[in-house]
Amino acid sequence: MSLSSLKVAVVCMSNMNRSMEAHSILRKKGFSVRSFGAGSRVRLPGTARNLPVVYDFSTTYEQMRKDLVRIDRERYTSNGILHILGRNERIKPCPERFQECRDRFDVIFTCEESVYDRVIEELWVREQETCQPVHVINVDMDDNTEDATLGSLIICELCEHLQQAEDMEGSLAELLLAVERKTGRSFLHTVCFY
């Protein structure tokens, strides 16, 4: 399978940190990649732990950045959110919801188990048109910049192995076991159909 033919999606809750870090890394490596959030709204850290700043998915990364600069530039610079928003702006205009996308992918990576559950549930309720398989793989990562980068590098390694495989279906289980042994992380994996 060539780089251009492997269609990859990465999904976290808000399409802000983890999925966008993976999107950035995979795009630099030449993969056909899109990223999404699976939540109902985009949630960013607020001034209090239980008071997030909430945006609709249609809000651009640029609008969010300008809003957070207005609210508290120093806070959002020191916690890295302004840096993340700047990176995101260079990749695409605004976050996207997975539930609103009808594109087909070969592999969908999720960044936490609750997102994995949402993606699988969404795929199961859709009408199957082609019976084309899609592999949904969860690579758990904490929602911080360091773990987002480490998790994204694991996703990139998996994609590189998959695009080199002559038989993706036949070699995926073995590949996941090998990467589990190497990284100490375990993966959830389900095959759904379009």
PDB file of C-alpha atoms in Angstrom, residues 10-183:
ATOM      1  CA  VAL A  10      -7.149  10.646  14.034  1.00  0.00           C
ATOM      2  CA  VAL A  11      -9.858  11.483  16.564  1.00  0.00           C
ATOM      3  CA  CYS A  12      -9.655  12.974  20.060  1.00  0.00           C
ATOM      4  CA  MET A  13     -12.418  14.730  21.993  1.00  0.00           C
ATOM      5  CA  SER A  14     -12.007  18.348  20.788  1.00  0.00           C
ATOM      6  CA  ASN A  15      -9.716  18.157  17.709  1.00  0.00           C
ATOM      7  CA  MET A  16      -7.333  20.412  19.559  1.00  0.00           C
ATOM      8  CA  ASN A  17      -4.220  18.745  20.985  1.00  0.00           C
ATOM      9  CA  ARG A  18      -3.771  14.986  20.479  1.00  0.00           C
ATOM     10  CA  SER A  19      -5.454  14.522  17.094  1.00  0.00           C
ATOM     11  CA  MET A  20      -3.855  17.698  15.744  1.00  0.00           C
ATOM     12  CA  GLU A  21      -0.368  16.665  16.903  1.00  0.00           C
ATOM     13  CA  ALA A  22      -0.806  13.336  15.090  1.00  0.00           C
ATOM     14  CA  HIS A  23      -2.234  15.179  12.063  1.00  0.00           C
ATOM     15  CA  SER A  24       0.851  17.413  11.981  1.00  0.00           C
ATOM     16  CA  ILE A  25       3.340  14.531  12.267  1.00  0.00           C
ATOM     17  CA  LEU A  26       1.559  12.277   9.743  1.00  0.00           C
ATOM     18  CA  ARG A  27       1.159  15.122   7.242  1.00  0.00           C
ATOM     19  CA  LYS A  28       4.901  15.890   7.436  1.00  0.00           C
ATOM     20  CA  LYS A  29       5.545  12.199   6.665  1.00  0.00           C
ATOM     21  CA  GLY A  30       3.349  12.390   3.554  1.00  0.00           C
ATOM     22  CA  PHE A  31       0.270  10.501   4.764  1.00  0.00           C
ATOM     23  CA  SER A  32      -3.268  11.275   3.626  1.00  0.00           C
ATOM     24  CA  VAL A  33      -4.646  12.295   7.035  1.00  0.00           C
ATOM     25  CA  ARG A  34      -7.593  14.124   8.550  1.00  0.00           C
ATOM     26  CA  SER A  35      -8.276  14.871  12.196  1.00  0.00           C
ATOM     27  CA  PHE A  36     -11.469  15.231  14.181  1.00  0.00           C
ATOM     28  CA  GLY A  37     -13.062  15.662  17.565  1.00  0.00           C
ATOM     29  CA  ALA A  38     -15.835  13.376  18.812  1.00  0.00           C
ATOM     30  CA  GLY A  39     -17.240  15.637  21.530  1.00  0.00           C
ATOM     31  CA  SER A  40     -20.300  17.862  21.226  1.00  0.00           C
ATOM     32  CA  ARG A  41     -18.283  21.066  21.694  1.00  0.00           C
ATOM     33  CA  VAL A  42     -14.611  22.111  21.892  1.00  0.00           C
ATOM     34  CA  ARG A  43     -13.520  22.448  25.507  1.00  0.00           C
ATOM     35  CA  LEU A  44     -10.351  24.240  26.585  1.00  0.00           C
ATOM     36  CA  PRO A  45      -9.009  24.842  30.090  1.00  0.00           C
ATOM     37  CA  GLY A  46     -10.700  27.815  31.734  1.00  0.00           C
ATOM     38  CA  THR A  47      -9.698  30.018  34.620  1.00  0.00           C
ATOM     39  CA  ALA A  48     -11.033  27.395  37.046  1.00  0.00           C
ATOM     40  CA  ARG A  49     -10.698  23.622  36.720  1.00  0.00           C
ATOM     41  CA  ASN A  50     -14.454  23.040  36.540  1.00  0.00           C
ATOM     42  CA  LEU A  51     -15.132  26.020  34.216  1.00  0.00           C
ATOM     43  CA  PRO A  52     -13.800  25.218  30.736  1.00  0.00           C
ATOM     44  CA  VAL A  53     -13.876  27.690  27.879  1.00  0.00           C
ATOM     45  CA  VAL A  54     -16.307  26.155  25.372  1.00  0.00           C
ATOM     46  CA  TYR A  55     -16.558  26.741  21.618  1.00  0.00           C
ATOM     47  CA  ASP A  56     -18.625  25.341  18.770  1.00  0.00           C
ATOM     48  CA  PHE A  57     -16.707  23.232  16.249  1.00  0.00           C
ATOM     49  CA  SER A  58     -17.381  25.949  13.646  1.00  0.00           C
ATOM     50  CA  THR A  59     -15.229  28.435  15.601  1.00  0.00           C
ATOM     51  CA  THR A  60     -11.869  28.887  13.871  1.00  0.00           C
ATOM     52  CA  TYR A  61      -8.612  28.239  15.667  1.00  0.00           C
ATOM     53  CA  GLU A  62      -7.724  31.872  14.950  1.00  0.00           C
ATOM     54  CA  GLN A  63     -10.919  33.119  16.649  1.00  0.00           C
ATOM     55  CA  MET A  64     -10.185  30.913  19.680  1.00  0.00           C
ATOM     56  CA  ARG A  65      -6.607  32.186  19.878  1.00  0.00           C
ATOM     57  CA  LYS A  66      -7.692  35.841  19.720  1.00  0.00           C
ATOM     58  CA  ASP A  67     -10.386  35.207  22.329  1.00  0.00           C
ATOM     59  CA  LEU A  68      -7.955  33.539  24.745  1.00  0.00           C
ATOM     60  CA  VAL A  69      -5.391  36.327  24.266  1.00  0.00           C
ATOM     61  CA  ARG A  70      -8.130  38.771  25.245  1.00  0.00           C
ATOM     62  CA  ILE A  71      -9.171  36.662  28.274  1.00  0.00           C
ATOM     63  CA  ASP A  72      -5.671  36.032  29.696  1.00  0.00           C
ATOM     64  CA  ARG A  73      -2.651  36.063  27.344  1.00  0.00           C
ATOM     65  CA  GLU A  74      -0.155  35.154  30.064  1.00  0.00           C
ATOM     66  CA  ARG A  75      -2.130  32.146  31.316  1.00  0.00           C
ATOM     67  CA  TYR A  76      -2.744  30.700  27.850  1.00  0.00           C
ATOM     68  CA  THR A  77       0.844  31.308  26.789  1.00  0.00           C
ATOM     69  CA  SER A  78       2.280  29.564  29.870  1.00  0.00           C
ATOM     70  CA  ASN A  79      -0.042  26.542  29.622  1.00  0.00           C
ATOM     71  CA  GLY A  80       0.801  26.090  25.915  1.00  0.00           C
ATOM     72  CA  ILE A  81      -2.725  26.576  24.532  1.00  0.00           C
ATOM     73  CA  LEU A  82      -1.760  29.573  22.353  1.00  0.00           C
ATOM     74  CA  HIS A  83       1.123  27.548  20.874  1.00  0.00           C
ATOM     75  CA  ILE A  84      -1.244  24.634  20.135  1.00  0.00           C
ATOM     76  CA  LEU A  85      -3.767  26.962  18.481  1.00  0.00           C
ATOM     77  CA  GLY A  86      -0.994  28.498  16.343  1.00  0.00           C
ATOM     78  CA  ARG A  87       0.060  25.040  15.145  1.00  0.00           C
ATOM     79  CA  ASN A  88      -3.543  24.107  14.429  1.00  0.00           C
ATOM     80  CA  GLU A  89      -4.117  27.278  12.375  1.00  0.00           C
ATOM     81  CA  ARG A  90      -1.241  26.256  10.096  1.00  0.00           C
ATOM     82  CA  ILE A  91      -2.916  22.874   9.433  1.00  0.00           C
ATOM     83  CA  LYS A  92      -6.591  23.753   8.898  1.00  0.00           C
ATOM     84  CA  PRO A  93      -9.035  26.566   9.676  1.00  0.00           C
ATOM     85  CA  CYS A  94     -11.167  25.018  12.434  1.00  0.00           C
ATOM     86  CA  PRO A  95     -11.840  21.815  14.375  1.00  0.00           C
ATOM     87  CA  GLU A  96     -14.097  19.212  12.775  1.00  0.00           C
ATOM     88  CA  ARG A  97     -16.525  16.703  14.302  1.00  0.00           C
ATOM     89  CA  PHE A  98     -16.078  13.089  13.273  1.00  0.00           C
ATOM     90  CA  GLN A  99     -19.840  12.532  13.381  1.00  0.00           C
ATOM     91  CA  GLU A 100     -20.295  15.080  10.552  1.00  0.00           C
ATOM     92  CA  CYS A 101     -17.728  13.532   8.177  1.00  0.00           C
ATOM     93  CA  ARG A 102     -18.777  10.970   5.572  1.00  0.00           C
ATOM     94  CA  ASP A 103     -15.310  10.363   4.097  1.00  0.00           C
ATOM     95  CA  ARG A 104     -14.021   6.799   4.176  1.00  0.00           C
ATOM     96  CA  PHE A 105     -10.755   5.835   5.873  1.00  0.00           C
ATOM     97  CA  ASP A 106      -8.648   2.691   6.018  1.00  0.00           C
ATOM     98  CA  VAL A 107      -7.635   3.312   9.631  1.00  0.00           C
ATOM     99  CA  ILE A 108      -9.121   5.543  12.311  1.00  0.00           C
ATOM    100  CA  PHE A 109      -6.937   6.151  15.357  1.00  0.00           C
ATOM    101  CA  THR A 110      -8.547   7.363  18.571  1.00  0.00           C
ATOM    102  CA  CYS A 111      -6.705   8.925  21.497  1.00  0.00           C
ATOM    103  CA  GLU A 112      -8.713   7.620  24.459  1.00  0.00           C
ATOM    104  CA  GLU A 113     -11.155   4.817  25.146  1.00  0.00           C
ATOM    105  CA  SER A 114     -14.252   7.038  25.437  1.00  0.00           C
ATOM    106  CA  VAL A 115     -13.493   8.513  21.988  1.00  0.00           C
ATOM    107  CA  TYR A 116     -12.948   4.983  20.614  1.00  0.00           C
ATOM    108  CA  ASP A 117     -16.403   4.037  21.922  1.00  0.00           C
ATOM    109  CA  ARG A 118     -17.992   7.121  20.301  1.00  0.00           C
ATOM    110  CA  VAL A 119     -16.349   6.449  16.933  1.00  0.00           C
ATOM    111  CA  ILE A 120     -17.411   2.798  16.893  1.00  0.00           C
ATOM    112  CA  GLU A 121     -20.949   3.713  17.934  1.00  0.00           C
ATOM    113  CA  GLU A 122     -21.107   6.309  15.134  1.00  0.00           C
ATOM    114  CA  LEU A 123     -19.864   3.815  12.525  1.00  0.00           C
ATOM    115  CA  TRP A 124     -22.342   1.146  13.667  1.00  0.00           C
ATOM    116  CA  VAL A 125     -25.375   3.447  13.316  1.00  0.00           C
ATOM    117  CA  ARG A 126     -24.427   4.583   9.811  1.00  0.00           C
ATOM    118  CA  GLU A 127     -25.983   2.806   6.876  1.00  0.00           C
ATOM    119  CA  GLN A 128     -23.479   0.371   5.332  1.00  0.00           C
ATOM    120  CA  GLU A 129     -23.072   1.113   1.641  1.00  0.00           C
ATOM    121  CA  THR A 130     -19.935  -0.636   0.404  1.00  0.00           C
ATOM    122  CA  CYS A 131     -19.024  -3.080   3.211  1.00  0.00           C
ATOM    123  CA  GLN A 132     -15.510  -1.633   3.016  1.00  0.00           C
ATOM    124  CA  PRO A 133     -13.643  -2.378   6.266  1.00  0.00           C
ATOM    125  CA  VAL A 134     -12.186   0.341   8.481  1.00  0.00           C
ATOM    126  CA  HIS A 135      -9.849  -0.483  11.347  1.00  0.00           C
ATOM    127  CA  VAL A 136     -10.471   1.548  14.495  1.00  0.00           C
ATOM    128  CA  ILE A 137      -7.436   1.508  16.789  1.00  0.00           C
ATOM    129  CA  ASN A 138      -7.187   3.231  20.148  1.00  0.00           C
ATOM    130  CA  VAL A 139      -3.782   4.576  21.190  1.00  0.00           C
ATOM    131  CA  ASP A 140      -4.410   5.925  24.698  1.00  0.00           C
ATOM    132  CA  MET A 141      -2.635   9.189  25.434  1.00  0.00           C
ATOM    133  CA  ASP A 142      -3.042  11.777  28.154  1.00  0.00           C
ATOM    134  CA  ASP A 143      -4.242  15.185  26.992  1.00  0.00           C
ATOM    135  CA  ASN A 144      -0.952  17.008  27.469  1.00  0.00           C
ATOM    136  CA  THR A 145       1.657  18.067  24.923  1.00  0.00           C
ATOM    137  CA  GLU A 146       4.286  15.491  25.900  1.00  0.00           C
ATOM    138  CA  ASP A 147       2.005  12.449  25.784  1.00  0.00           C
ATOM    139  CA  ALA A 148       0.299  13.788  22.645  1.00  0.00           C
ATOM    140  CA  THR A 149       3.692  13.790  20.917  1.00  0.00           C
ATOM    141  CA  LEU A 150       4.643  10.311  22.192  1.00  0.00           C
ATOM    142  CA  GLY A 151       1.259   8.866  21.207  1.00  0.00           C
ATOM    143  CA  SER A 152       1.422  10.548  17.804  1.00  0.00           C
ATOM    144  CA  LEU A 153       4.848   9.026  17.140  1.00  0.00           C
ATOM    145  CA  ILE A 154       3.387   5.581  17.921  1.00  0.00           C
ATOM    146  CA  ILE A 155       0.515   6.266  15.496  1.00  0.00           C
ATOM    147  CA  CYS A 156       3.060   7.339  12.881  1.00  0.00           C
ATOM    148  CA  GLU A 157       5.079   4.145  13.390  1.00  0.00           C
ATOM    149  CA  LEU A 158       1.932   2.043  13.005  1.00  0.00           C
ATOM    150  CA  CYS A 159       1.023   3.911   9.805  1.00  0.00           C
ATOM    151  CA  GLU A 160       4.511   3.412   8.364  1.00  0.00           C
ATOM    152  CA  HIS A 161       4.299  -0.344   8.999  1.00  0.00           C
ATOM    153  CA  LEU A 162       0.760  -0.546   7.599  1.00  0.00           C
ATOM    154  CA  GLN A 163       1.643   1.231   4.381  1.00  0.00           C
ATOM    155  CA  GLN A 164       4.566  -1.173   3.875  1.00  0.00           C
ATOM    156  CA  ALA A 165       2.435  -4.269   4.538  1.00  0.00           C
ATOM    157  CA  GLU A 166       1.414  -6.298   1.509  1.00  0.00           C
ATOM    158  CA  ASP A 167      -1.639  -7.573   3.396  1.00  0.00           C
ATOM    159  CA  MET A 168      -2.849  -5.003   5.928  1.00  0.00           C
ATOM    160  CA  GLU A 169      -5.738  -7.218   7.072  1.00  0.00           C
ATOM    161  CA  GLY A 170      -3.479 -10.188   7.694  1.00  0.00           C
ATOM    162  CA  SER A 171      -0.600  -8.367   9.359  1.00  0.00           C
ATOM    163  CA  LEU A 172      -2.399  -5.824  11.566  1.00  0.00           C
ATOM    164  CA  ALA A 173      -2.897  -8.043  14.645  1.00  0.00           C
ATOM    165  CA  GLU A 174       0.762  -9.096  14.580  1.00  0.00           C
ATOM    166  CA  LEU A 175       1.899  -5.495  14.101  1.00  0.00           C
ATOM    167  CA  LEU A 176      -0.180  -4.273  17.051  1.00  0.00           C
ATOM    168  CA  LEU A 177       1.300  -7.008  19.274  1.00  0.00           C
ATOM    169  CA  ALA A 178       4.841  -6.080  18.226  1.00  0.00           C
ATOM    170  CA  VAL A 179       4.281  -2.375  18.951  1.00  0.00           C
ATOM    171  CA  GLU A 180       2.583  -3.244  22.271  1.00  0.00           C
ATOM    172  CA  ARG A 181       5.677  -5.197  23.302  1.00  0.00           C
ATOM    173  CA  LYS A 182       7.992  -2.376  22.201  1.00  0.00           C
ATOM    174  CA  THR A 183       6.072   0.504  23.818  1.00  0.00           C
TER     175      THR A 183
END
